Coordinates of C-alpha atoms in Angstrom, one line a residue:
X1 CA 30.2 136.4 60.1
X2 CA 30.5 133.2 58.2
X3 CA 34.3 133.3 58.4
X4 CA 34.4 133.8 62.2
X5 CA 35.0 130.9 64.5
X6 CA 35.7 130.2 68.1
X7 CA 38.4 128.0 69.7
X8 CA 39.9 127.4 73.1
X9 CA 43.2 128.9 74.4
X10 CA 44.5 126.6 77.0
X11 CA 44.0 123.0 78.2
X12 CA 41.5 122.4 80.9
X13 CA 40.3 119.4 83.0
X14 CA 37.0 118.3 84.4
X15 CA 35.6 115.5 86.5
X16 CA 32.3 113.6 87.1
X17 CA 31.5 110.6 89.3
X18 CA 28.5 108.4 89.0
X19 CA 27.8 105.1 90.9
X20 CA 31.5 104.6 91.6
X21 CA 32.6 105.2 88.0
X22 CA 35.0 108.2 87.6
X23 CA 35.0 110.3 84.4
X24 CA 38.1 112.4 84.0
X25 CA 37.8 114.9 81.1
X26 CA 40.5 116.9 79.2
X27 CA 40.0 119.7 76.7
X28 CA 42.8 120.7 74.3
X29 CA 43.4 123.2 71.6
X30 CA 44.5 121.3 68.5
X31 CA 44.9 122.0 64.8
X32 CA 46.0 118.7 63.3
X33 CA 45.3 115.0 63.6
X34 CA 48.9 114.5 64.6
X35 CA 48.4 116.7 67.6
X36 CA 45.2 114.7 68.5
X37 CA 47.1 111.4 68.3
X38 CA 49.8 112.8 70.5
X39 CA 47.4 113.9 73.2
X40 CA 45.5 110.5 73.1
X41 CA 48.8 108.5 73.4
X42 CA 49.9 110.6 76.3
X43 CA 46.6 110.1 78.2
X44 CA 46.6 106.4 77.4
X45 CA 50.1 106.1 78.8
X46 CA 49.3 108.2 81.9
X47 CA 45.9 106.5 82.6
X48 CA 46.9 103.1 81.4
X49 CA 44.7 101.3 83.9
X50 CA 41.5 103.0 82.8
X51 CA 38.9 101.0 80.9
X52 CA 37.9 103.6 78.3
X53 CA 39.5 106.7 76.7
X54 CA 36.6 108.2 74.7
X55 CA 37.0 111.3 72.7
X56 CA 35.7 113.7 70.1
X57 CA 37.1 116.6 68.1
X58 CA 36.4 119.2 65.5
X59 CA 39.3 120.7 63.6
X60 CA 39.5 123.1 60.6
X61 CA 37.9 126.3 59.5
X62 CA 36.6 126.3 55.9
X63 CA 36.8 122.6 55.7
X64 CA 36.0 121.1 59.1
X65 CA 36.8 117.5 60.1
X66 CA 35.2 115.9 63.1
X67 CA 35.2 112.5 64.8
X68 CA 33.6 110.8 67.8
X69 CA 35.0 107.6 69.3
X70 CA 33.3 105.4 71.9
X71 CA 36.4 103.3 72.7
X72 CA 34.4 100.2 73.6
X73 CA 31.4 101.8 75.2
X74 CA 28.0 101.1 73.6
X75 CA 27.6 102.8 70.2
X76 CA 26.9 106.6 70.4
X77 CA 27.0 106.5 74.2
X78 CA 30.3 108.4 74.7
X79 CA 31.8 110.0 71.7
X80 CA 28.6 111.6 70.4
X81 CA 27.8 113.3 73.8
X82 CA 31.3 114.7 73.9
X83 CA 31.0 115.9 70.3
X84 CA 27.7 117.5 71.2
X85 CA 29.3 119.5 73.9
X86 CA 32.0 120.8 71.5
X87 CA 29.3 121.8 69.0
X88 CA 27.1 123.4 71.7
X89 CA 29.9 125.7 72.6
X90 CA 30.4 126.6 68.9
X91 CA 34.1 125.5 69.0
X92 CA 36.6 124.2 66.4
X93 CA 40.2 123.1 66.7
X94 CA 39.2 121.4 69.9
X95 CA 39.7 117.9 71.3
X96 CA 37.9 116.6 74.4
X97 CA 38.9 113.2 75.9
X98 CA 37.0 111.5 78.7
X99 CA 38.8 108.8 80.6
X100 CA 36.5 106.4 82.5
X101 CA 37.4 104.2 85.5
X102 CA 34.6 101.6 85.9
X103 CA 33.1 101.6 89.4
X104 CA 31.5 98.2 89.3
X105 CA 28.0 99.2 88.5
X106 CA 26.7 99.5 85.0
X107 CA 25.1 102.8 84.1
X108 CA 23.1 101.8 81.1
X109 CA 23.2 103.7 77.8
X110 CA 21.2 106.6 79.1
X111 CA 23.4 106.9 82.2
X112 CA 26.6 106.8 80.0
X113 CA 25.3 109.5 77.7
X114 CA 24.6 111.7 80.6
X115 CA 27.9 111.0 82.3
X116 CA 30.0 111.6 79.3
X117 CA 28.1 114.8 78.5
X118 CA 28.5 116.2 82.0
X119 CA 32.2 115.3 82.2
X120 CA 32.9 117.0 78.8
X121 CA 30.9 120.0 79.8
X122 CA 32.8 120.3 83.1
X123 CA 36.1 120.7 81.2
X124 CA 34.7 123.0 78.5
X125 CA 33.0 125.3 81.1
X126 CA 36.5 126.2 82.3
X127 CA 38.1 127.1 78.9
X128 CA 39.0 130.6 77.7
X129 CA 37.4 131.1 74.3
X130 CA 38.9 133.4 71.5
X131 CA 37.7 134.3 68.0
X132 CA 39.6 133.1 65.0
X133 CA 39.0 133.8 61.3
X134 CA 39.2 131.9 58.1
X135 CA 42.3 133.1 56.2
X136 CA 43.7 133.1 52.7
X137 CA 47.4 132.7 51.9
X138 CA 48.8 135.3 49.5
X139 CA 52.1 136.5 48.1
X140 CA 53.1 140.0 47.0
X141 CA 56.2 140.6 44.9
X142 CA 57.7 144.0 44.2
X143 CA 60.9 145.9 43.6
X144 CA 63.0 146.9 46.6
X145 CA 62.4 150.6 45.9
X146 CA 58.6 150.0 46.4
X147 CA 59.0 148.6 49.9
X148 CA 57.6 151.7 51.7
X149 CA 54.5 152.0 49.6
X150 CA 53.7 148.3 49.8
X151 CA 54.2 148.2 53.5
X152 CA 52.0 151.2 53.9
X153 CA 49.2 149.4 51.9
X154 CA 49.6 146.3 54.0
X155 CA 49.6 148.2 57.3
X156 CA 45.9 148.7 57.0
X157 CA 45.2 145.0 57.3
X158 CA 45.7 142.3 59.9
X159 CA 48.3 140.1 58.3
X160 CA 50.1 137.0 59.7
X161 CA 53.4 137.0 57.8
X162 CA 55.0 133.7 57.0
X163 CA 58.0 135.1 55.1
X164 CA 59.5 138.5 54.2
X165 CA 62.2 138.6 51.6
X166 CA 64.0 141.9 51.1
X167 CA 66.2 141.7 48.0
X168 CA 66.2 143.5 44.6
X169 CA 63.0 141.5 44.0
X170 CA 61.1 141.5 47.3
X171 CA 58.4 139.0 48.2
X172 CA 56.1 138.8 51.2
X173 CA 54.0 135.7 52.0
X174 CA 51.3 135.8 54.6
X175 CA 47.8 135.0 55.8
X176 CA 44.9 137.5 55.4
X177 CA 41.3 137.3 56.5
X178 CA 39.1 136.1 53.6
X179 CA 37.0 139.2 53.6
X180 CA 40.1 141.5 53.2
X181 CA 41.6 139.7 50.1
X182 CA 39.6 141.6 47.5
X183 CA 40.2 144.9 49.2
X184 CA 43.9 144.4 49.4
X185 CA 44.1 143.2 45.8
X186 CA 42.3 146.4 44.7
X187 CA 44.7 148.6 46.6
X188 CA 47.7 146.8 45.3
X189 CA 46.4 147.0 41.7
X190 CA 46.9 150.8 42.0
X191 CA 50.7 150.3 42.5
X192 CA 52.9 149.9 39.5
X193 CA 54.8 146.6 38.9
X194 CA 53.5 144.9 42.0
X195 CA 52.3 141.3 41.7
X196 CA 49.6 140.1 44.1
X197 CA 48.7 136.4 44.1
X198 CA 46.3 134.3 46.1
X199 CA 48.0 130.9 46.9
X200 CA 45.8 127.9 46.8
X201 CA 47.0 126.0 49.8
X202 CA 44.0 125.4 52.1
X203 CA 43.9 127.1 55.5

């Protein structure tokens, strides 16, 4: 399914050592760049004496954003191998950071690529993976007397509600899997005086 994605549930840690250098890896579930920034700042504060804090992430469903950062290591020797591991697991909304303590012996570009790959893989091998789906935000407006039949129609779908307003003019706002939007719209069209709208905010 094109609208089906995978992400991780909980944070995990990994470790790799090569020629005295230690590579501490951390995997996080994230949805926004603000969350990513917060995790990076926390790790830089905790491991302030480490030489490098390299990372990569992929966030988003319909419109994915990704980045790889070498943090002073030779170009493409750290961030890209980390990003490659996230992609190889088919994950999104995932951040992996690898903190390196230099052990006194240079590993060379090839050695660094291998070390960052293995460290990232060690953290990602421990994650629990769940499926998530691309969603569309919608609103449905109706009279209070129609509440029962509207809720009966919606009960057939997996909806993540953001707001439910029960007044003389009721309104529900929620998130629905993309593939269910047209089906729900058709069902609702059979109900009198019910307004169904797709909201344009990206999910």
